Amino acid sequence: MPRWWKAATAVLTVLAAGLVTAAPADAAAWSSSDKFGTWSNGGYTVRNDVWGSGAGPQTIWANSYSNWGVWADHPNTGGVKAYPHSARNIGKRVSALGSLTSSFNVSRPGSGAYASTYDIWADNNAYEIMLWMNKQGAVGAIGSKQTTVSVGGHTWDVYRGSNGANAVFSFLRTSNTNSGSVDVKAVLNWIRGQGWMGDATVGEVQFGFEITSSSGGLNFTSNSYSVSSS
């Protein structure tokens, strides 16, 4: 095979790989590179949410509230850069909920620093409840560890603290998982049982990727996500 043909083949291979990587955003129903790009679909809101200082470029794409993802290139420095997510607003007190459950399935990179996590807000953002389903690299929860507990279908290391604006309760799953379901109401009832929160009104149930670093550009994908309540 001539040398020029080998070189041409190599170039085409690289180009083809690039097209495959870019395809989700190009072929999606919606995409945005705006830091706070937002899309409403099926009663959910999908947000790019690049809010941290020192952030790099990030592009979000979505076929639906359930199937979406981002390509993110954030530098290898400390501090959360972005929390791309899909959210559903609940608007009920914990005691008024017959049930509140969610399921998820993600594909995530094996490098970088991030967590695949729920972010649940209550009482006009006075309370923030995070449910870390997996974590990678140098990331950690706000506050101090309180206990280890099995609730909502998972076993968690529980942290309690404040970010200066609101109370933060972080539940870090003791082993990583890329898919599953969680009984969110059971977790909220457990928090109430500790006396950390009253009969709060649940706002948004968000799920996404809290990214600290993804140097060189990494792909994060929500294959499916849903929230059910009654």
mmCIF file of C-alpha atoms in Angstrom:
data_model
loop_
_atom_site.group_PDB
_atom_site.id
_atom_site.type_symbol
_atom_site.label_atom_id
_atom_site.label_comp_id
_atom_site.label_asym_id
_atom_site.label_seq_id
_atom_site.Cartn_x
_atom_site.Cartn_y
_atom_site.Cartn_z
ATOM 1 C CA MET A 1 0.000 0.000 0.000
ATOM 2 C CA PRO A 2 1.484 3.418 -0.995
ATOM 3 C CA ARG A 3 2.591 5.700 1.822
ATOM 4 C CA TRP A 4 0.238 8.468 0.658
ATOM 5 C CA TRP A 5 -2.697 6.063 0.822
ATOM 6 C CA LYS A 6 -1.831 5.079 4.386
ATOM 7 C CA ALA A 7 -1.634 8.746 5.339
ATOM 8 C CA ALA A 8 -4.952 9.530 3.655
ATOM 9 C CA THR A 9 -6.589 6.566 5.373
ATOM 10 C CA ALA A 10 -5.267 7.720 8.747
ATOM 11 C CA VAL A 11 -6.655 11.223 8.199
ATOM 12 C CA LEU A 12 -10.061 9.841 7.208
ATOM 13 C CA THR A 13 -10.085 7.609 10.281
ATOM 14 C CA VAL A 14 -9.385 10.582 12.562
ATOM 15 C CA LEU A 15 -12.068 12.651 10.849
ATOM 16 C CA ALA A 16 -14.573 9.831 11.151
ATOM 17 C CA ALA A 17 -13.808 9.474 14.874
ATOM 18 C CA GLY A 18 -14.396 13.184 15.321
ATOM 19 C CA LEU A 19 -17.738 12.964 13.546
ATOM 20 C CA VAL A 20 -18.837 10.115 15.796
ATOM 21 C CA THR A 21 -17.941 12.147 18.886
ATOM 22 C CA ALA A 22 -19.809 15.208 17.651
ATOM 23 C CA ALA A 23 -22.832 13.314 16.364
ATOM 24 C CA PRO A 24 -25.023 13.398 19.515
ATOM 25 C CA ALA A 25 -25.029 17.221 19.662
ATOM 26 C CA ASP A 26 -25.352 17.623 15.887
ATOM 27 C CA ALA A 27 -28.206 15.155 15.538
ATOM 28 C CA ALA A 28 -30.063 16.009 18.751
ATOM 29 C CA ALA A 29 -33.428 17.722 19.029
ATOM 30 C CA TRP A 30 -31.734 20.563 20.941
ATOM 31 C CA SER A 31 -28.206 21.635 21.753
ATOM 32 C CA SER A 32 -26.524 24.706 23.228
ATOM 33 C CA SER A 33 -23.060 25.970 24.112
ATOM 34 C CA ASP A 34 -24.461 28.859 26.175
ATOM 35 C CA LYS A 35 -23.430 28.630 29.820
ATOM 36 C CA PHE A 36 -27.034 28.758 30.938
ATOM 37 C CA GLY A 37 -28.717 27.222 27.899
ATOM 38 C CA THR A 38 -32.167 25.874 28.848
ATOM 39 C CA TRP A 39 -34.720 23.643 27.121
ATOM 40 C CA SER A 40 -38.199 22.619 28.289
ATOM 41 C CA ASN A 41 -39.489 19.176 27.313
ATOM 42 C CA GLY A 42 -42.180 16.872 28.665
ATOM 43 C CA GLY A 43 -42.681 18.805 31.892
ATOM 44 C CA TYR A 44 -38.942 18.820 32.648
ATOM 45 C CA THR A 45 -36.242 21.469 32.195
ATOM 46 C CA VAL A 46 -32.803 20.601 30.781
ATOM 47 C CA ARG A 47 -30.015 23.056 31.661
ATOM 48 C CA ASN A 48 -26.342 23.400 30.670
ATOM 49 C CA ASP A 49 -25.644 25.265 33.959
ATOM 50 C CA VAL A 50 -21.956 26.188 33.653
ATOM 51 C CA TRP A 51 -21.831 28.272 36.836
ATOM 52 C CA GLY A 52 -18.387 27.807 38.426
ATOM 53 C CA SER A 53 -15.368 30.078 38.070
ATOM 54 C CA GLY A 54 -12.557 29.034 35.742
ATOM 55 C CA ALA A 55 -14.837 26.873 33.621
ATOM 56 C CA GLY A 56 -13.983 25.797 30.088
ATOM 57 C CA PRO A 57 -16.315 25.167 27.128
ATOM 58 C CA GLN A 58 -19.304 22.880 27.486
ATOM 59 C CA THR A 59 -21.956 21.860 24.953
ATOM 60 C CA ILE A 60 -25.207 20.225 25.981
ATOM 61 C CA TRP A 61 -27.487 18.200 23.704
ATOM 62 C CA ALA A 62 -30.847 16.547 24.281
ATOM 63 C CA ASN A 63 -33.246 14.302 22.445
ATOM 64 C CA SER A 64 -35.626 14.515 25.409
ATOM 65 C CA TYR A 65 -35.623 15.281 29.140
ATOM 66 C CA SER A 66 -34.605 11.649 29.615
ATOM 67 C CA ASN A 67 -31.887 11.248 26.965
ATOM 68 C CA TRP A 68 -29.314 14.037 26.956
ATOM 69 C CA GLY A 69 -25.630 14.662 27.520
ATOM 70 C CA VAL A 70 -22.730 17.089 27.464
ATOM 71 C CA TRP A 71 -19.255 17.394 26.040
ATOM 72 C CA ALA A 72 -17.239 19.314 28.622
ATOM 73 C CA ASP A 73 -13.634 20.530 28.650
ATOM 74 C CA HIS A 74 -13.007 21.996 32.115
ATOM 75 C CA PRO A 75 -9.447 22.495 33.401
ATOM 76 C CA ASN A 76 -7.906 20.285 36.048
ATOM 77 C CA THR A 77 -8.374 22.795 38.857
ATOM 78 C CA GLY A 78 -10.384 22.689 42.064
ATOM 79 C CA GLY A 79 -13.981 23.801 42.445
ATOM 80 C CA VAL A 80 -17.159 22.729 40.681
ATOM 81 C CA LYS A 81 -17.394 24.193 37.177
ATOM 82 C CA ALA A 82 -20.828 23.013 36.025
ATOM 83 C CA TYR A 83 -23.886 20.970 36.846
ATOM 84 C CA PRO A 84 -25.641 20.068 33.586
ATOM 85 C CA HIS A 85 -28.937 18.446 34.535
ATOM 86 C CA SER A 86 -32.551 17.603 33.833
ATOM 87 C CA ALA A 87 -35.132 18.736 36.389
ATOM 88 C CA ARG A 88 -38.765 18.172 37.293
ATOM 89 C CA ASN A 89 -40.593 20.484 39.678
ATOM 90 C CA ILE A 90 -42.708 18.772 42.356
ATOM 91 C CA GLY A 91 -44.281 21.577 44.418
ATOM 92 C CA LYS A 92 -45.652 19.481 47.304
ATOM 93 C CA ARG A 93 -44.834 19.113 50.973
ATOM 94 C CA VAL A 94 -43.135 15.868 51.923
ATOM 95 C CA SER A 95 -46.178 14.756 53.960
ATOM 96 C CA ALA A 96 -48.481 15.376 50.965
ATOM 97 C CA LEU A 97 -46.504 13.053 48.719
ATOM 98 C CA GLY A 98 -47.857 9.548 48.377
ATOM 99 C CA SER A 99 -44.629 8.615 46.632
ATOM 100 C CA LEU A 100 -41.600 10.237 45.038
ATOM 101 C CA THR A 101 -39.258 7.982 43.095
ATOM 102 C CA SER A 102 -36.750 8.314 40.286
ATOM 103 C CA SER A 103 -34.691 6.144 37.958
ATOM 104 C CA PHE A 104 -31.581 6.842 35.919
ATOM 105 C CA ASN A 105 -29.048 5.266 33.572
ATOM 106 C CA VAL A 106 -25.803 7.017 32.600
ATOM 107 C CA SER A 107 -22.668 6.539 30.545
ATOM 108 C CA ARG A 108 -19.698 8.364 32.039
ATOM 109 C CA PRO A 109 -15.952 8.785 31.502
ATOM 110 C CA GLY A 110 -13.292 6.941 33.457
ATOM 111 C CA SER A 111 -11.205 10.073 33.985
ATOM 112 C CA GLY A 112 -11.761 13.610 35.215
ATOM 113 C CA ALA A 113 -13.297 14.667 38.529
ATOM 114 C CA TYR A 114 -17.076 14.673 38.904
ATOM 115 C CA ALA A 115 -20.130 13.073 40.486
ATOM 116 C CA SER A 116 -23.303 11.761 38.860
ATOM 117 C CA THR A 117 -25.797 13.112 41.347
ATOM 118 C CA TYR A 118 -29.301 14.174 42.196
ATOM 119 C CA ASP A 119 -29.759 17.703 43.503
ATOM 120 C CA ILE A 120 -33.094 18.085 45.286
ATOM 121 C CA TRP A 121 -34.268 21.484 46.502
ATOM 122 C CA ALA A 122 -36.810 22.194 49.244
ATOM 123 C CA ASP A 123 -38.452 25.198 50.936
ATOM 124 C CA ASN A 124 -37.436 27.756 48.298
ATOM 125 C CA ASN A 125 -33.849 26.461 48.217
ATOM 126 C CA ALA A 126 -33.344 26.568 51.990
ATOM 127 C CA TYR A 127 -32.431 22.876 51.827
ATOM 128 C CA GLU A 128 -30.318 21.057 49.257
ATOM 129 C CA ILE A 129 -30.274 17.257 49.229
ATOM 130 C CA MET A 130 -27.659 15.583 47.036
ATOM 131 C CA LEU A 131 -27.717 11.878 46.197
ATOM 132 C CA TRP A 132 -24.361 10.882 44.679
ATOM 133 C CA MET A 133 -24.812 7.735 42.621
ATOM 134 C CA ASN A 134 -21.170 7.616 41.537
ATOM 135 C CA LYS A 135 -18.031 9.698 41.785
ATOM 136 C CA GLN A 136 -14.708 9.915 39.975
ATOM 137 C CA GLY A 137 -11.484 11.712 40.885
ATOM 138 C CA ALA A 138 -10.841 14.361 43.535
ATOM 139 C CA VAL A 139 -14.355 15.323 44.643
ATOM 140 C CA GLY A 140 -15.917 15.526 48.089
ATOM 141 C CA ALA A 141 -19.081 16.507 49.912
ATOM 142 C CA ILE A 142 -19.743 19.700 51.873
ATOM 143 C CA GLY A 143 -19.666 19.410 55.662
ATOM 144 C CA SER A 144 -18.796 16.469 57.895
ATOM 145 C CA LYS A 145 -19.793 12.826 57.843
ATOM 146 C CA GLN A 146 -22.687 12.069 60.171
ATOM 147 C CA THR A 147 -23.354 8.365 59.663
ATOM 148 C CA THR A 148 -23.762 5.512 57.184
ATOM 149 C CA VAL A 149 -27.351 4.491 56.493
ATOM 150 C CA SER A 150 -29.376 2.262 54.190
ATOM 151 C CA VAL A 151 -32.450 4.120 52.969
ATOM 152 C CA GLY A 152 -34.284 4.645 49.684
ATOM 153 C CA GLY A 153 -32.855 1.464 48.190
ATOM 154 C CA HIS A 154 -29.148 2.298 48.669
ATOM 155 C CA THR A 155 -26.465 2.494 51.333
ATOM 156 C CA TRP A 156 -24.950 5.955 51.803
ATOM 157 C CA ASP A 157 -22.302 7.864 53.700
ATOM 158 C CA VAL A 158 -24.234 10.917 54.907
ATOM 159 C CA TYR A 159 -22.682 14.385 55.170
ATOM 160 C CA ARG A 160 -24.237 17.507 56.659
ATOM 161 C CA GLY A 161 -23.042 21.075 56.138
ATOM 162 C CA SER A 162 -23.752 24.470 54.605
ATOM 163 C CA ASN A 163 -22.519 26.278 51.518
ATOM 164 C CA GLY A 164 -23.188 29.659 53.110
ATOM 165 C CA ALA A 165 -26.554 30.077 51.415
ATOM 166 C CA ASN A 166 -28.414 26.908 52.400
ATOM 167 C CA ALA A 167 -28.158 23.688 54.365
ATOM 168 C CA VAL A 168 -26.684 20.795 52.381
ATOM 169 C CA PHE A 169 -27.323 17.109 53.058
ATOM 170 C CA SER A 170 -25.175 14.854 50.877
ATOM 171 C CA PHE A 171 -25.765 11.125 50.522
ATOM 172 C CA LEU A 172 -22.761 9.447 48.876
ATOM 173 C CA ARG A 173 -23.479 5.929 47.688
ATOM 174 C CA THR A 174 -20.898 3.597 49.261
ATOM 175 C CA SER A 175 -20.249 1.975 45.872
ATOM 176 C CA ASN A 176 -20.563 3.459 42.400
ATOM 177 C CA THR A 177 -23.468 2.586 40.138
ATOM 178 C CA ASN A 178 -24.391 3.833 36.669
ATOM 179 C CA SER A 179 -28.069 2.890 36.814
ATOM 180 C CA GLY A 180 -30.849 2.237 39.251
ATOM 181 C CA SER A 181 -33.823 3.716 41.043
ATOM 182 C CA VAL A 182 -34.181 5.586 44.318
ATOM 183 C CA ASP A 183 -37.056 6.175 46.726
ATOM 184 C CA VAL A 184 -36.587 9.913 47.188
ATOM 185 C CA LYS A 185 -39.471 10.277 49.661
ATOM 186 C CA ALA A 186 -37.878 7.688 51.949
ATOM 187 C CA VAL A 187 -34.665 9.731 51.988
ATOM 188 C CA LEU A 188 -36.583 12.944 52.752
ATOM 189 C CA ASN A 189 -38.488 11.225 55.566
ATOM 190 C CA TRP A 190 -35.193 10.004 57.026
ATOM 191 C CA ILE A 191 -33.828 13.574 57.030
ATOM 192 C CA ARG A 192 -37.002 14.763 58.789
ATOM 193 C CA GLY A 193 -36.562 11.984 61.316
ATOM 194 C CA GLN A 194 -33.143 13.383 62.239
ATOM 195 C CA GLY A 195 -34.719 16.762 62.969
ATOM 196 C CA TRP A 196 -32.613 18.403 60.238
ATOM 197 C CA MET A 197 -35.613 19.544 58.185
ATOM 198 C CA GLY A 198 -39.338 19.999 58.782
ATOM 199 C CA ASP A 199 -42.257 19.174 56.491
ATOM 200 C CA ALA A 200 -40.608 21.032 53.638
ATOM 201 C CA THR A 201 -42.077 21.769 50.230
ATOM 202 C CA VAL A 202 -40.130 19.830 47.591
ATOM 203 C CA GLY A 203 -39.127 21.973 44.625
ATOM 204 C CA GLU A 204 -37.049 20.619 41.759
ATOM 205 C CA VAL A 205 -35.688 17.086 41.606
ATOM 206 C CA GLN A 206 -32.618 17.502 39.411
ATOM 207 C CA PHE A 207 -30.262 14.846 38.087
ATOM 208 C CA GLY A 208 -27.013 15.362 36.237
ATOM 209 C CA PHE A 209 -23.248 15.585 36.412
ATOM 210 C CA GLU A 210 -21.468 17.870 38.878
ATOM 211 C CA ILE A 211 -18.194 18.407 37.032
ATOM 212 C CA THR A 212 -15.001 19.698 38.653
ATOM 213 C CA SER A 213 -12.592 18.828 35.830
ATOM 214 C CA SER A 214 -12.752 17.161 32.413
ATOM 215 C CA SER A 215 -9.538 18.336 30.798
ATOM 216 C CA GLY A 216 -9.191 17.581 27.087
ATOM 217 C CA GLY A 217 -12.942 17.150 26.636
ATOM 218 C CA LEU A 218 -15.070 14.314 28.025
ATOM 219 C CA ASN A 219 -18.544 13.014 27.189
ATOM 220 C CA PHE A 220 -21.251 12.500 29.814
ATOM 221 C CA THR A 221 -24.581 10.937 28.829
ATOM 222 C CA SER A 222 -27.935 10.397 30.499
ATOM 223 C CA ASN A 223 -29.316 7.383 28.660
ATOM 224 C CA SER A 224 -32.551 7.635 30.628
ATOM 225 C CA TYR A 225 -33.959 9.583 33.568
ATOM 226 C CA SER A 226 -37.430 10.022 35.028
ATOM 227 C CA VAL A 227 -39.196 11.195 38.176
ATOM 228 C CA SER A 228 -42.558 9.866 39.352
ATOM 229 C CA SER A 229 -44.705 11.326 42.140
ATOM 230 C CA SER A 230 -48.185 10.996 43.575
#
